[in-house]
């Protein structure tokens, strides 16, 4: 089964999938194995690895540690065509559809495609849409792209539909790592009613309630990264899982 199919299966079974973003620069490598084991046990469905920019040499080791400590898909969430590894299972083959910068619409993709083929990992074509979130985010700055204003859901909708018509399999609605405000539920709902491909919501999600609100609004997958990089947060992994897995929760409630 492909990783993409596995993701759909998780969504169908659990209501939505919990994707944990591991930034290779933001985790102490000696503490990473234990964190991954806890995350695996507490219900994380898949791991994303990547960053807008890499400052360290930890990219490969991060992937290897996750592969050895958890039995879940490891999916690269690349900031550029330099972030490709044969040790991962798949890669979000991103098109920064909200951008007008050709480098992030086609340039990086052309550089990355042969490396992905050589690595033998599964590309998952993904329309990546930046949404304004209260301040300039790393992805916005590095990609030199203007995010879509958060009070313009129609603009997000038409970008999403264009991504679908271009053959992309997923939509990633991104507020940016550490965003002040996560992607508004209104946008998620309107996009989910307008386009037919599954939505990933990420950026600035810092509570189980917020994560669950994204699922109720129509997200199929929720990404959390920054929050779990802070000390003393790992005990909340289970609560995030429960909040995101709306089907499983309702089964418990029914019993
Ligand atoms: C960033 O959407 C991801 O690209 C996750 O964001 O780090 O704010 O959780 P956070």
Short mmCIF file of N, CA, C and O in Angstrom, two decimals, residues 17-88:
data_model
loop_
_atom_site.label_atom_id
_atom_site.label_comp_id
_atom_site.label_asym_id
_atom_site.label_seq_id
_atom_site.Cartn_x
_atom_site.Cartn_y
_atom_site.Cartn_z
N UNK A 17 -6.04 12.41 10.62
CA UNK A 17 -4.72 11.92 11.00
C UNK A 17 -3.91 12.99 11.73
O UNK A 17 -4.00 14.18 11.42
N UNK A 18 -3.12 12.51 12.69
CA UNK A 18 -2.24 13.39 13.48
C UNK A 18 -0.82 13.27 12.92
O UNK A 18 -0.20 12.21 13.03
N UNK A 19 -0.33 14.34 12.31
CA UNK A 19 1.01 14.35 11.73
C UNK A 19 1.93 15.20 12.61
O UNK A 19 1.65 16.37 12.85
N UNK A 20 2.99 14.58 13.07
CA UNK A 20 3.94 15.30 13.94
C UNK A 20 5.11 15.79 13.09
O UNK A 20 5.78 14.98 12.43
N UNK A 21 5.32 17.10 13.10
CA UNK A 21 6.44 17.66 12.34
C UNK A 21 7.69 17.69 13.22
O UNK A 21 7.70 18.30 14.30
N UNK A 22 8.74 17.05 12.74
CA UNK A 22 10.02 17.05 13.46
C UNK A 22 11.00 17.91 12.67
O UNK A 22 11.37 17.57 11.54
N UNK A 23 11.37 19.02 13.26
CA UNK A 23 12.33 19.94 12.63
C UNK A 23 13.74 19.47 13.01
O UNK A 23 14.07 19.45 14.20
N UNK A 24 14.56 19.08 12.03
CA UNK A 24 15.87 18.51 12.37
C UNK A 24 16.76 19.46 13.18
O UNK A 24 17.66 19.01 13.88
N UNK A 25 16.48 20.76 13.12
CA UNK A 25 17.31 21.71 13.86
C UNK A 25 16.80 21.98 15.27
O UNK A 25 17.51 22.56 16.08
N UNK A 26 15.58 21.60 15.54
CA UNK A 26 14.96 22.04 16.80
C UNK A 26 14.88 20.94 17.84
O UNK A 26 14.26 21.11 18.87
N UNK A 27 15.46 19.79 17.56
CA UNK A 27 15.41 18.70 18.53
C UNK A 27 16.81 18.28 18.91
O UNK A 27 17.68 18.13 18.05
N UNK A 28 17.01 18.08 20.22
CA UNK A 28 18.31 17.58 20.66
C UNK A 28 18.37 16.11 20.28
O UNK A 28 17.50 15.32 20.67
N UNK A 29 19.39 15.76 19.51
CA UNK A 29 19.43 14.42 18.92
C UNK A 29 19.46 13.32 19.98
O UNK A 29 18.90 12.25 19.77
N UNK A 30 20.07 13.59 21.12
CA UNK A 30 20.13 12.54 22.15
C UNK A 30 18.76 12.28 22.78
O UNK A 30 18.50 11.21 23.30
N UNK A 31 17.90 13.30 22.72
CA UNK A 31 16.56 13.13 23.33
C UNK A 31 15.53 12.68 22.31
O UNK A 31 14.41 12.32 22.67
N UNK A 32 15.91 12.71 21.02
CA UNK A 32 14.93 12.42 19.97
C UNK A 32 14.36 10.99 20.02
O UNK A 32 13.14 10.82 19.91
N UNK A 33 15.19 9.95 20.23
CA UNK A 33 14.61 8.59 20.23
C UNK A 33 13.47 8.42 21.22
O UNK A 33 12.43 7.86 20.89
N UNK A 34 13.65 8.96 22.42
CA UNK A 34 12.59 8.79 23.42
C UNK A 34 11.33 9.55 23.01
O UNK A 34 10.21 9.04 23.14
N UNK A 35 11.52 10.75 22.50
CA UNK A 35 10.37 11.55 22.05
C UNK A 35 9.60 10.80 20.96
O UNK A 35 8.36 10.73 20.98
N UNK A 36 10.33 10.21 20.03
CA UNK A 36 9.67 9.49 18.93
C UNK A 36 8.92 8.26 19.45
O UNK A 36 7.80 7.98 19.02
N UNK A 37 9.53 7.57 20.40
CA UNK A 37 8.86 6.38 20.96
C UNK A 37 7.54 6.79 21.65
O UNK A 37 6.51 6.14 21.47
N UNK A 38 7.59 7.89 22.39
CA UNK A 38 6.37 8.35 23.08
C UNK A 38 5.32 8.75 22.03
O UNK A 38 4.15 8.36 22.10
N UNK A 39 5.76 9.51 21.04
CA UNK A 39 4.82 9.99 20.01
C UNK A 39 4.17 8.80 19.29
O UNK A 39 2.96 8.80 19.04
N UNK A 40 4.97 7.80 19.00
CA UNK A 40 4.46 6.60 18.33
C UNK A 40 3.41 5.91 19.20
O UNK A 40 2.31 5.57 18.75
N UNK A 41 3.75 5.77 20.48
CA UNK A 41 2.84 5.07 21.40
C UNK A 41 1.57 5.87 21.66
O UNK A 41 0.50 5.30 21.90
N UNK A 42 1.67 7.18 21.61
CA UNK A 42 0.52 8.01 21.99
C UNK A 42 -0.40 8.35 20.82
O UNK A 42 -1.30 9.17 20.94
N UNK A 43 -0.14 7.77 19.64
CA UNK A 43 -1.14 7.89 18.57
C UNK A 43 -0.80 8.79 17.40
O UNK A 43 -1.68 9.06 16.57
N UNK A 44 0.45 9.26 17.30
CA UNK A 44 0.83 10.00 16.09
C UNK A 44 0.74 9.04 14.90
O UNK A 44 1.15 7.88 14.99
N UNK A 45 0.17 9.51 13.80
CA UNK A 45 -0.09 8.62 12.65
C UNK A 45 1.05 8.59 11.65
O UNK A 45 1.24 7.59 10.94
N UNK A 46 1.77 9.70 11.53
CA UNK A 46 2.91 9.76 10.61
C UNK A 46 3.79 10.93 11.04
O UNK A 46 3.34 11.84 11.74
N UNK A 47 5.05 10.86 10.63
CA UNK A 47 6.01 11.90 10.99
C UNK A 47 6.39 12.69 9.74
O UNK A 47 6.66 12.09 8.69
N UNK A 48 6.38 14.01 9.86
CA UNK A 48 6.90 14.86 8.80
C UNK A 48 8.28 15.35 9.23
O UNK A 48 8.49 15.67 10.41
N UNK A 49 9.22 15.40 8.29
CA UNK A 49 10.56 15.91 8.61
C UNK A 49 10.93 16.97 7.58
O UNK A 49 10.85 16.72 6.36
N UNK A 50 11.32 18.14 8.07
CA UNK A 50 11.74 19.19 7.16
C UNK A 50 11.74 20.54 7.85
O UNK A 50 11.36 20.65 9.01
N UNK A 51 12.20 21.56 7.12
CA UNK A 51 12.25 22.92 7.63
C UNK A 51 12.46 23.86 6.45
O UNK A 51 12.97 23.46 5.41
N UNK A 52 12.05 25.12 6.65
CA UNK A 52 12.26 26.12 5.59
C UNK A 52 13.74 26.21 5.24
O UNK A 52 14.12 26.33 4.07
N UNK A 53 14.56 26.18 6.27
CA UNK A 53 16.02 26.23 6.11
C UNK A 53 16.63 25.22 7.06
O UNK A 53 16.11 25.02 8.14
N UNK A 54 17.74 24.62 6.66
CA UNK A 54 18.43 23.73 7.58
C UNK A 54 19.71 24.40 8.06
O UNK A 54 20.50 24.90 7.26
N UNK A 55 19.90 24.40 9.38
CA UNK A 55 21.11 25.02 9.94
C UNK A 55 22.11 23.97 10.40
O UNK A 55 23.26 24.28 10.69
N UNK A 56 21.64 22.72 10.52
CA UNK A 56 22.52 21.66 11.04
C UNK A 56 22.65 20.55 10.00
O UNK A 56 22.07 20.62 8.92
N UNK A 57 23.36 19.51 10.41
CA UNK A 57 23.54 18.33 9.55
C UNK A 57 22.64 17.19 9.98
O UNK A 57 22.92 16.03 9.68
N UNK A 58 21.58 17.52 10.70
CA UNK A 58 20.81 16.46 11.36
C UNK A 58 19.70 15.84 10.52
O UNK A 58 18.97 14.97 11.00
N UNK A 59 19.53 16.30 9.29
CA UNK A 59 18.37 15.86 8.49
C UNK A 59 18.33 14.33 8.34
O UNK A 59 17.33 13.68 8.69
N UNK A 60 19.42 13.74 7.84
CA UNK A 60 19.45 12.28 7.62
C UNK A 60 19.30 11.52 8.94
O UNK A 60 18.55 10.54 9.01
N UNK A 61 20.03 11.97 9.97
CA UNK A 61 19.97 11.26 11.25
C UNK A 61 18.57 11.32 11.85
O UNK A 61 18.11 10.35 12.46
N UNK A 62 17.91 12.45 11.68
CA UNK A 62 16.55 12.59 12.22
C UNK A 62 15.64 11.54 11.58
O UNK A 62 14.88 10.85 12.26
N UNK A 63 15.72 11.42 10.27
CA UNK A 63 14.89 10.43 9.57
C UNK A 63 15.22 9.02 10.04
O UNK A 63 14.34 8.21 10.33
N UNK A 64 16.51 8.74 10.14
CA UNK A 64 16.93 7.38 10.55
C UNK A 64 16.43 7.05 11.95
O UNK A 64 15.97 5.93 12.21
N UNK A 65 16.53 8.02 12.85
CA UNK A 65 16.07 7.77 14.23
C UNK A 65 14.57 7.49 14.24
O UNK A 65 14.09 6.55 14.87
N UNK A 66 13.81 8.29 13.50
CA UNK A 66 12.35 8.06 13.49
C UNK A 66 12.05 6.68 12.91
O UNK A 66 11.23 5.94 13.45
N UNK A 67 12.73 6.34 11.82
CA UNK A 67 12.48 5.02 11.20
C UNK A 67 12.79 3.89 12.18
O UNK A 67 12.12 2.87 12.18
N UNK A 68 13.83 4.07 12.97
CA UNK A 68 14.20 2.95 13.84
C UNK A 68 13.36 2.91 15.11
O UNK A 68 13.21 1.85 15.72
N UNK A 69 12.79 4.04 15.53
CA UNK A 69 12.05 4.05 16.81
C UNK A 69 10.54 3.93 16.65
O UNK A 69 9.84 3.66 17.62
N UNK A 70 10.03 4.17 15.44
CA UNK A 70 8.57 4.15 15.26
C UNK A 70 8.21 3.35 14.02
O UNK A 70 8.99 3.26 13.07
N UNK A 71 7.01 2.81 14.05
CA UNK A 71 6.56 2.01 12.92
C UNK A 71 5.46 2.76 12.17
O UNK A 71 4.38 2.24 11.95
N UNK A 72 5.76 4.01 11.83
CA UNK A 72 4.79 4.86 11.14
C UNK A 72 5.50 5.49 9.94
O UNK A 72 6.73 5.60 9.92
N UNK A 73 4.73 5.93 8.94
CA UNK A 73 5.39 6.53 7.77
C UNK A 73 6.20 7.78 8.14
O UNK A 73 5.78 8.57 8.98
N UNK A 74 7.35 7.90 7.49
CA UNK A 74 8.16 9.10 7.62
C UNK A 74 8.11 9.83 6.28
O UNK A 74 8.51 9.29 5.24
N UNK A 75 7.56 11.02 6.33
CA UNK A 75 7.29 11.78 5.10
C UNK A 75 8.09 13.08 5.13
O UNK A 75 7.96 13.86 6.09
N UNK A 76 8.89 13.28 4.12
CA UNK A 76 9.66 14.53 4.07
C UNK A 76 8.71 15.68 3.71
O UNK A 76 7.86 15.55 2.83
N UNK A 77 8.87 16.77 4.43
CA UNK A 77 8.09 17.99 4.20
C UNK A 77 9.16 19.05 3.85
O UNK A 77 9.64 19.76 4.72
N UNK A 78 9.57 19.08 2.58
CA UNK A 78 10.83 19.76 2.25
C UNK A 78 10.72 21.29 2.13
O UNK A 78 9.74 21.82 1.63
N UNK A 79 11.75 21.95 2.63
CA UNK A 79 11.86 23.39 2.43
C UNK A 79 12.52 23.70 1.11
O UNK A 79 12.42 24.82 0.61
N UNK A 80 13.19 22.68 0.53
CA UNK A 80 13.85 22.89 -0.75
C UNK A 80 14.20 21.53 -1.33
O UNK A 80 14.04 20.49 -0.67
N UNK A 81 14.75 21.54 -2.55
CA UNK A 81 15.13 20.28 -3.21
C UNK A 81 16.37 19.66 -2.58
O UNK A 81 16.78 18.56 -2.97
N UNK A 82 16.95 20.33 -1.59
CA UNK A 82 18.09 19.73 -0.89
C UNK A 82 17.64 18.74 0.18
O UNK A 82 18.45 17.99 0.72
N UNK A 83 16.35 18.79 0.52
CA UNK A 83 15.86 17.93 1.60
C UNK A 83 15.17 16.69 1.02
O UNK A 83 13.95 16.59 0.98
N UNK A 84 16.02 15.76 0.57
CA UNK A 84 15.53 14.51 -0.02
C UNK A 84 16.40 13.39 0.53
O UNK A 84 17.62 13.54 0.62
N UNK A 85 15.77 12.27 0.91
CA UNK A 85 16.54 11.16 1.48
C UNK A 85 15.89 9.83 1.13
O UNK A 85 14.67 9.70 1.22
N UNK A 86 16.71 8.86 0.81
CA UNK A 86 16.19 7.52 0.51
C UNK A 86 15.76 6.78 1.78
O UNK A 86 15.14 5.73 1.71
N UNK A 87 16.09 7.34 2.94
CA UNK A 87 15.69 6.69 4.19
C UNK A 87 14.24 6.96 4.57
O UNK A 87 13.69 6.29 5.44
N UNK A 88 13.63 7.97 3.93
CA UNK A 88 12.22 8.27 4.22
C UNK A 88 11.33 7.34 3.41
O UNK A 88 11.79 6.60 2.53
#
